[in-house]
Amino acid sequence: MNQDNGCNEAGCGSSCDCGCSGCGPVVEVSQFSKDMQALYDAGKTADMLAACSKLLAAEPDNSEGYFWRGVVAAVAGNFEQAIADYSKAIELNSRKAVYYSYRGSAYAMLEDIKNAVMDYSQAMFYDPKDWMNYANRGVLYLNNSMFEHAIDDLSKALELEPADMASYVNRGDAFAARNLYSTAIADYNKVIERFPEETTVLIKRGQAYNEIGLIKEALADYNKVIELEPENMQAIAIRASIYMGQERTSEAVADFTRVIEGDPSDDRPYFFRGIAYAAQKNFAAAIADFTRAVELNPDNVLAHHNKALCCELQQRNAEAIIAYKELILRARPESPEAAHAKERLQALEQEADGTQLQ
């Protein structure tokens, strides 16, 4: 037994086919598995199923037949059946790392995170040099906000397979989630160096740059994305938000307008363009945008609030009163917006009553 590889099953030895490096030479892949892999690569799942059925009819205790039948079930999206077949394969050969790995992936597809993690861990036990198990478990940890564990696993995956670009992206996401933006940028750089036009990673790096105040670099990334994908509304909207933070309201208005043209049913770009118009003191345009925002989403409390404020500035008090009333109906009673709305509503109504008395 090799103490370095983690496999300490008493039954391991030169005849073991578990795949770990400490058990002597790895048993050659069977002809059946080679044939199944060829059929899988060709997309011939019906032929795979027929071959598995034939094998299991002749050899009902052949773990490979159950394993590959599980693969067919997983391809069809029947993950419960896949798990049943993988489990049968494990019952017949409990030291085969790949069986646990595939069953872990099936559990992951069913969002059974506990069992998925356990299976990936068991696969690592029998084959500690398979980087895919670390990468897959790392993604599970990342998606479940276990960022330190994710970083550890993805780092191990990259140690074993430095060319795995997906693990750089995922580890970068884990670093970013922990507010380690400079470290995240280093990981994103690895991917962008190899794939300079990978827009999803350019967006992630741009966000990280923005978080640490490197606005020029952030804008360069978003400009690159928009150059490559002129209809990428996510990049345009984020660039517009950066422009707002830089008080470049004209450029922000132009970008928000592009986003609105891309999806006129989304209330958010109308709201943010309204903010930009208000900053330019173009209150009439701001009111129009806030009005459209609340038409699309009546629960947008901030749109009601900003509309009311702009209406007051325009001395459109009747509209301001309506907006404040709508806000009070929809806002949390303890929110600052609700308290301010009640105060302003009372003042405007008293003013209106005084005018009527005169």
Short mmCIF file of C-alpha atoms in Angstrom, two decimals:
data_model
loop_
_atom_site.label_atom_id
_atom_site.label_comp_id
_atom_site.label_asym_id
_atom_site.label_seq_id
_atom_site.Cartn_x
_atom_site.Cartn_y
_atom_site.Cartn_z
CA MET A 1 0.00 0.00 0.00
CA ASN A 2 1.18 3.52 -0.78
CA GLN A 3 0.74 5.86 2.18
CA ASP A 4 0.82 8.90 -0.11
CA ASN A 5 -2.27 8.20 -2.12
CA GLY A 6 -4.92 7.63 0.55
CA CYS A 7 -6.16 4.21 -0.57
CA ASN A 8 -5.78 1.85 2.39
CA GLU A 9 -8.32 -0.84 1.60
CA ALA A 10 -7.13 -4.17 2.93
CA GLY A 11 -8.09 -5.84 -0.29
CA CYS A 12 -5.95 -3.62 -2.49
CA GLY A 13 -3.08 -5.28 -4.25
CA SER A 14 -1.62 -6.04 -7.62
CA SER A 15 -4.90 -7.52 -8.85
CA CYS A 16 -7.04 -4.61 -7.66
CA ASP A 17 -8.69 -2.47 -10.35
CA CYS A 18 -9.66 0.50 -8.16
CA GLY A 19 -7.36 2.76 -10.17
CA CYS A 20 -5.21 4.15 -7.36
CA SER A 21 -1.48 4.43 -7.89
CA GLY A 22 -0.56 2.39 -4.82
CA CYS A 23 -2.16 -0.87 -5.95
CA GLY A 24 0.30 -1.87 -8.60
CA PRO A 25 -0.33 -1.53 -12.31
CA VAL A 26 -3.75 -0.17 -13.23
CA VAL A 27 -5.86 -2.87 -14.85
CA GLU A 28 -6.24 -2.19 -18.55
CA VAL A 29 -9.57 -0.75 -19.60
CA SER A 30 -11.84 -3.55 -20.74
CA GLN A 31 -12.86 -3.89 -24.35
CA PHE A 32 -16.46 -3.41 -23.27
CA SER A 33 -15.68 -0.03 -21.72
CA LYS A 34 -13.70 0.98 -24.80
CA ASP A 35 -16.68 0.09 -26.96
CA MET A 36 -19.05 1.99 -24.68
CA GLN A 37 -16.83 5.07 -24.77
CA ALA A 38 -16.77 4.97 -28.56
CA LEU A 39 -20.56 4.71 -28.70
CA TYR A 40 -20.90 7.48 -26.14
CA ASP A 41 -18.63 9.77 -28.15
CA ALA A 42 -20.75 9.04 -31.23
CA GLY A 43 -23.97 9.82 -29.35
CA LYS A 44 -25.32 6.28 -29.88
CA THR A 45 -27.02 5.83 -26.51
CA ALA A 46 -29.57 3.33 -27.83
CA ASP A 47 -26.72 1.06 -28.92
CA MET A 48 -25.09 1.53 -25.52
CA LEU A 49 -28.27 0.48 -23.74
CA ALA A 50 -28.64 -2.58 -25.93
CA ALA A 51 -25.03 -3.60 -25.27
CA CYS A 52 -25.47 -3.13 -21.51
CA SER A 53 -28.61 -5.24 -21.51
CA LYS A 54 -26.85 -8.00 -23.43
CA LEU A 55 -23.87 -7.97 -21.09
CA LEU A 56 -25.99 -8.01 -17.92
CA ALA A 57 -28.13 -10.85 -19.26
CA ALA A 58 -24.97 -12.93 -19.64
CA GLU A 59 -23.10 -11.54 -16.60
CA PRO A 60 -25.56 -10.12 -14.03
CA ASP A 61 -22.71 -9.28 -11.64
CA ASN A 62 -20.71 -7.23 -14.12
CA SER A 63 -20.31 -3.76 -12.59
CA GLU A 64 -19.39 -2.15 -15.91
CA GLY A 65 -22.79 -3.02 -17.38
CA TYR A 66 -24.55 -1.15 -14.58
CA PHE A 67 -22.12 1.74 -14.73
CA TRP A 68 -22.58 2.37 -18.44
CA ARG A 69 -26.32 1.88 -18.18
CA GLY A 70 -26.21 4.60 -15.55
CA VAL A 71 -24.34 6.83 -17.98
CA VAL A 72 -27.12 6.32 -20.54
CA ALA A 73 -29.75 7.23 -17.94
CA ALA A 74 -27.84 10.37 -16.98
CA VAL A 75 -27.58 11.47 -20.62
CA ALA A 76 -31.38 11.13 -20.82
CA GLY A 77 -31.76 13.28 -17.70
CA ASN A 78 -33.03 10.38 -15.59
CA PHE A 79 -30.68 10.95 -12.69
CA GLU A 80 -32.62 8.82 -10.20
CA GLN A 81 -32.17 5.79 -12.46
CA ALA A 82 -28.54 6.73 -13.04
CA ILE A 83 -27.93 6.77 -9.29
CA ALA A 84 -29.59 3.37 -8.92
CA ASP A 85 -27.32 1.89 -11.61
CA TYR A 86 -24.17 3.55 -10.28
CA SER A 87 -25.06 2.28 -6.80
CA LYS A 88 -25.40 -1.27 -8.13
CA ALA A 89 -22.02 -0.93 -9.84
CA ILE A 90 -20.51 0.25 -6.53
CA GLU A 91 -22.14 -2.65 -4.71
CA LEU A 92 -20.37 -5.03 -7.10
CA ASN A 93 -17.05 -3.14 -7.15
CA SER A 94 -16.76 -0.72 -4.26
CA ARG A 95 -13.23 0.48 -5.00
CA LYS A 96 -13.78 1.92 -8.47
CA ALA A 97 -13.23 5.67 -8.19
CA VAL A 98 -15.03 6.57 -11.41
CA TYR A 99 -18.28 5.00 -10.16
CA TYR A 100 -18.37 7.37 -7.19
CA SER A 101 -17.41 10.31 -9.37
CA TYR A 102 -20.28 9.77 -11.79
CA ARG A 103 -22.77 9.09 -9.01
CA GLY A 104 -21.61 12.30 -7.33
CA SER A 105 -22.40 14.23 -10.50
CA ALA A 106 -25.86 12.64 -10.66
CA TYR A 107 -26.52 13.62 -7.04
CA ALA A 108 -25.34 17.14 -7.86
CA MET A 109 -27.82 17.37 -10.73
CA LEU A 110 -30.58 16.50 -8.24
CA GLU A 111 -29.19 19.14 -5.84
CA ASP A 112 -28.43 16.46 -3.26
CA ILE A 113 -25.31 18.29 -2.16
CA LYS A 114 -24.48 16.14 0.87
CA ASN A 115 -24.38 12.89 -1.10
CA ALA A 116 -22.61 14.52 -4.04
CA VAL A 117 -19.83 15.78 -1.76
CA MET A 118 -19.53 12.39 -0.08
CA ASP A 119 -19.20 10.62 -3.44
CA TYR A 120 -16.61 13.03 -4.82
CA SER A 121 -14.68 12.61 -1.57
CA GLN A 122 -14.83 8.82 -1.89
CA ALA A 123 -13.63 9.06 -5.49
CA MET A 124 -10.68 11.14 -4.29
CA PHE A 125 -9.91 8.48 -1.69
CA TYR A 126 -9.49 5.83 -4.36
CA ASP A 127 -7.96 8.10 -7.01
CA PRO A 128 -6.39 11.18 -5.39
CA LYS A 129 -4.77 12.25 -8.66
CA ASP A 130 -8.01 12.78 -10.60
CA TRP A 131 -8.31 16.56 -10.69
CA MET A 132 -11.91 16.48 -11.92
CA ASN A 133 -13.22 15.33 -8.54
CA TYR A 134 -11.59 18.31 -6.81
CA ALA A 135 -12.92 20.66 -9.48
CA ASN A 136 -16.44 19.26 -9.23
CA ARG A 137 -16.53 19.30 -5.45
CA GLY A 138 -15.09 22.81 -5.51
CA VAL A 139 -17.96 24.00 -7.70
CA LEU A 140 -20.46 22.47 -5.29
CA TYR A 141 -18.82 24.30 -2.41
CA LEU A 142 -18.78 27.54 -4.43
CA ASN A 143 -22.46 27.28 -5.34
CA ASN A 144 -23.32 26.70 -1.69
CA SER A 145 -21.31 29.68 -0.39
CA MET A 146 -18.63 27.50 1.24
CA PHE A 147 -15.93 29.65 -0.27
CA GLU A 148 -12.90 28.54 1.76
CA HIS A 149 -13.57 24.88 0.93
CA ALA A 150 -14.12 25.85 -2.71
CA ILE A 151 -10.77 27.65 -2.85
CA ASP A 152 -8.98 24.66 -1.33
CA ASP A 153 -10.50 22.18 -3.78
CA LEU A 154 -10.07 24.35 -6.86
CA SER A 155 -6.46 25.05 -5.89
CA LYS A 156 -5.85 21.30 -5.67
CA ALA A 157 -7.51 20.79 -9.04
CA LEU A 158 -5.20 23.40 -10.56
CA GLU A 159 -2.18 21.84 -8.89
CA LEU A 160 -3.05 18.57 -10.62
CA GLU A 161 -4.20 20.14 -13.90
CA PRO A 162 -2.80 23.67 -14.38
CA ALA A 163 -4.48 23.98 -17.79
CA ASP A 164 -8.01 23.78 -16.39
CA MET A 165 -9.31 27.28 -17.18
CA ALA A 166 -12.73 26.63 -15.62
CA SER A 167 -11.13 26.13 -12.21
CA TYR A 168 -9.36 29.49 -12.51
CA VAL A 169 -12.71 31.14 -13.22
CA ASN A 170 -14.46 29.34 -10.35
CA ARG A 171 -11.65 30.03 -7.91
CA GLY A 172 -11.71 33.66 -9.00
CA ASP A 173 -15.42 33.74 -8.21
CA ALA A 174 -14.75 32.27 -4.77
CA PHE A 175 -12.05 34.87 -4.07
CA ALA A 176 -14.39 37.65 -5.26
CA ALA A 177 -17.15 36.34 -2.98
CA ARG A 178 -14.72 36.76 -0.09
CA ASN A 179 -13.91 40.31 -1.25
CA LEU A 180 -10.40 39.22 -2.27
CA TYR A 181 -10.73 41.09 -5.54
CA SER A 182 -7.04 41.45 -6.40
CA THR A 183 -6.56 37.70 -6.02
CA ALA A 184 -9.67 37.07 -8.11
CA ILE A 185 -8.29 39.34 -10.83
CA ALA A 186 -5.10 37.26 -10.93
CA ASP A 187 -7.18 34.14 -11.62
CA TYR A 188 -9.31 35.87 -14.25
CA ASN A 189 -6.09 37.13 -15.88
CA LYS A 190 -4.96 33.53 -16.38
CA VAL A 191 -8.06 32.84 -18.46
CA ILE A 192 -8.02 36.13 -20.36
CA GLU A 193 -4.35 35.66 -21.27
CA ARG A 194 -5.34 32.45 -23.03
CA PHE A 195 -8.79 33.53 -24.23
CA PRO A 196 -8.67 37.34 -24.59
CA GLU A 197 -12.19 37.49 -26.04
CA GLU A 198 -13.92 35.45 -23.29
CA THR A 199 -16.60 38.01 -22.47
CA THR A 200 -18.02 36.33 -19.36
CA VAL A 201 -14.60 36.49 -17.70
CA LEU A 202 -13.99 40.06 -18.90
CA ILE A 203 -17.23 41.04 -17.15
CA LYS A 204 -16.14 39.31 -13.95
CA ARG A 205 -12.74 41.01 -14.04
CA GLY A 206 -14.38 44.35 -14.77
CA GLN A 207 -16.58 43.93 -11.71
CA ALA A 208 -13.55 43.10 -9.57
CA TYR A 209 -11.67 46.13 -10.90
CA ASN A 210 -14.66 48.32 -10.11
CA GLU A 211 -14.83 47.00 -6.55
CA ILE A 212 -11.27 48.10 -5.80
CA GLY A 213 -11.66 51.46 -7.51
CA LEU A 214 -9.73 50.73 -10.70
CA ILE A 215 -12.37 52.46 -12.80
CA LYS A 216 -10.25 52.93 -15.91
CA GLU A 217 -9.45 49.21 -16.02
CA ALA A 218 -13.07 48.27 -15.32
CA LEU A 219 -14.34 50.46 -18.16
CA ALA A 220 -11.71 49.00 -20.49
CA ASP A 221 -13.06 45.50 -19.81
CA TYR A 222 -16.68 46.52 -20.34
CA ASN A 223 -15.78 48.46 -23.48
CA LYS A 224 -14.08 45.33 -24.80
CA VAL A 225 -17.13 43.20 -24.05
CA ILE A 226 -19.46 45.67 -25.77
CA GLU A 227 -17.10 45.86 -28.75
CA LEU A 228 -17.23 42.07 -29.06
CA GLU A 229 -20.94 41.77 -28.22
CA PRO A 230 -22.76 45.03 -29.01
CA GLU A 231 -26.03 43.59 -27.69
CA ASN A 232 -24.64 42.45 -24.33
CA MET A 233 -27.12 44.33 -22.15
CA GLN A 234 -25.51 43.19 -18.90
CA ALA A 235 -22.23 44.87 -19.83
CA ILE A 236 -23.97 48.00 -21.09
CA ALA A 237 -26.04 48.31 -17.89
CA ILE A 238 -23.00 47.86 -15.65
CA ARG A 239 -21.01 50.38 -17.68
CA ALA A 240 -23.90 52.82 -17.32
CA SER A 241 -23.79 52.34 -13.53
CA ILE A 242 -20.06 53.06 -13.52
CA TYR A 243 -20.68 56.20 -15.56
CA MET A 244 -23.24 57.26 -12.95
CA GLY A 245 -20.68 56.81 -10.19
CA GLN A 246 -18.30 59.00 -12.17
CA GLU A 247 -21.01 61.64 -12.71
CA ARG A 248 -20.81 61.05 -16.46
CA THR A 249 -24.57 61.31 -16.73
CA SER A 250 -24.82 61.86 -20.47
CA GLU A 251 -22.95 58.63 -21.16
CA ALA A 252 -25.05 56.88 -18.53
CA VAL A 253 -28.26 58.07 -20.19
CA ALA A 254 -27.03 56.80 -23.56
CA ASP A 255 -26.24 53.35 -22.14
CA PHE A 256 -29.48 53.04 -20.19
CA THR A 257 -31.35 54.01 -23.35
CA ARG A 258 -29.65 51.14 -25.18
CA VAL A 259 -30.70 48.76 -22.42
CA ILE A 260 -34.30 50.00 -22.60
CA GLU A 261 -34.32 49.49 -26.35
CA GLY A 262 -33.12 45.93 -25.78
CA ASP A 263 -35.88 45.15 -23.25
CA PRO A 264 -38.59 47.80 -22.84
CA SER A 265 -40.40 45.65 -20.27
CA ASP A 266 -37.73 45.95 -17.55
CA ASP A 267 -38.43 48.69 -15.01
CA ARG A 268 -34.85 48.97 -13.76
CA PRO A 269 -33.17 50.84 -16.64
CA TYR A 270 -36.05 53.37 -16.65
CA PHE A 271 -35.48 53.94 -12.95
CA PHE A 272 -31.73 54.42 -13.30
CA ARG A 273 -32.08 56.61 -16.38
CA GLY A 274 -34.53 58.68 -14.35
CA ILE A 275 -31.84 59.11 -11.70
CA ALA A 276 -29.41 60.27 -14.40
CA TYR A 277 -31.94 62.75 -15.79
CA ALA A 278 -32.61 64.07 -12.29
CA ALA A 279 -28.87 64.59 -11.78
CA GLN A 280 -28.94 66.68 -14.97
CA LYS A 281 -31.92 68.60 -13.51
CA ASN A 282 -34.02 67.37 -16.44
CA PHE A 283 -36.90 66.71 -14.06
CA ALA A 284 -39.60 66.32 -16.70
CA ALA A 285 -37.66 63.48 -18.37
CA ALA A 286 -36.93 61.97 -14.94
CA ILE A 287 -40.62 61.99 -14.01
CA ALA A 288 -41.50 60.29 -17.29
CA ASP A 289 -38.98 57.52 -16.60
CA PHE A 290 -40.05 57.02 -12.98
CA THR A 291 -43.67 56.89 -14.15
CA ARG A 292 -42.82 54.18 -16.67
CA ALA A 293 -40.83 52.28 -14.02
CA VAL A 294 -43.82 52.12 -11.63
CA GLU A 295 -46.15 51.18 -14.46
CA LEU A 296 -43.95 48.16 -15.12
CA ASN A 297 -43.32 47.42 -11.45
CA PRO A 298 -45.77 49.07 -9.05
CA ASP A 299 -43.72 47.78 -6.08
CA ASN A 300 -40.66 49.82 -7.05
CA VAL A 301 -40.79 51.99 -3.95
CA LEU A 302 -37.75 54.05 -4.85
CA ALA A 303 -39.27 54.94 -8.22
CA HIS A 304 -42.41 56.24 -6.47
CA HIS A 305 -40.20 58.20 -4.05
CA ASN A 306 -38.01 59.77 -6.71
CA LYS A 307 -41.02 60.59 -8.87
CA ALA A 308 -42.64 62.40 -5.96
CA LEU A 309 -39.46 64.38 -5.23
CA CYS A 310 -39.08 65.43 -8.86
CA CYS A 311 -42.75 66.38 -9.06
CA GLU A 312 -42.29 68.64 -6.03
CA LEU A 313 -39.29 70.28 -7.67
CA GLN A 314 -41.48 70.90 -10.72
CA GLN A 315 -44.31 72.15 -8.48
CA ARG A 316 -46.50 69.32 -9.79
CA ASN A 317 -47.83 68.80 -6.29
CA ALA A 318 -50.99 66.89 -7.20
CA GLU A 319 -48.84 64.24 -8.89
CA ALA A 320 -46.43 64.26 -5.95
CA ILE A 321 -49.32 63.55 -3.54
CA ILE A 322 -50.43 60.57 -5.63
CA ALA A 323 -46.86 59.23 -5.79
CA TYR A 324 -46.39 59.56 -2.02
CA LYS A 325 -49.68 57.76 -1.38
CA GLU A 326 -48.63 54.91 -3.68
CA LEU A 327 -45.32 54.71 -1.88
CA ILE A 328 -46.97 54.49 1.55
CA LEU A 329 -49.22 51.68 0.33
CA ARG A 330 -46.26 49.61 -0.87
CA ALA A 331 -43.31 50.47 1.37
CA ARG A 332 -42.36 48.85 4.66
CA PRO A 333 -43.92 51.07 7.34
CA GLU A 334 -40.59 51.40 9.18
CA SER A 335 -38.60 52.35 6.05
CA PRO A 336 -37.07 55.84 5.74
CA GLU A 337 -38.94 56.34 2.44
CA ALA A 338 -42.29 55.68 4.14
CA ALA A 339 -41.51 58.09 6.99
CA HIS A 340 -40.45 60.82 4.57
CA ALA A 341 -43.49 60.22 2.37
CA LYS A 342 -45.88 60.61 5.31
CA GLU A 343 -44.18 63.83 6.34
CA ARG A 344 -44.26 65.31 2.83
CA LEU A 345 -47.79 64.10 2.15
CA GLN A 346 -49.06 65.85 5.26
CA ALA A 347 -47.28 69.08 4.29
CA LEU A 348 -48.56 69.00 0.69
CA GLU A 349 -52.13 68.26 1.73
CA GLN A 350 -52.07 71.08 4.30
CA GLU A 351 -50.69 73.39 1.64
CA ALA A 352 -53.44 72.33 -0.76
CA ASP A 353 -56.11 72.93 1.91
CA GLY A 354 -54.70 76.38 2.64
CA THR A 355 -54.79 77.27 -1.03
CA GLN A 356 -58.42 76.17 -1.31
CA LEU A 357 -59.40 78.28 1.75
CA GLN A 358 -57.85 81.36 0.20
#
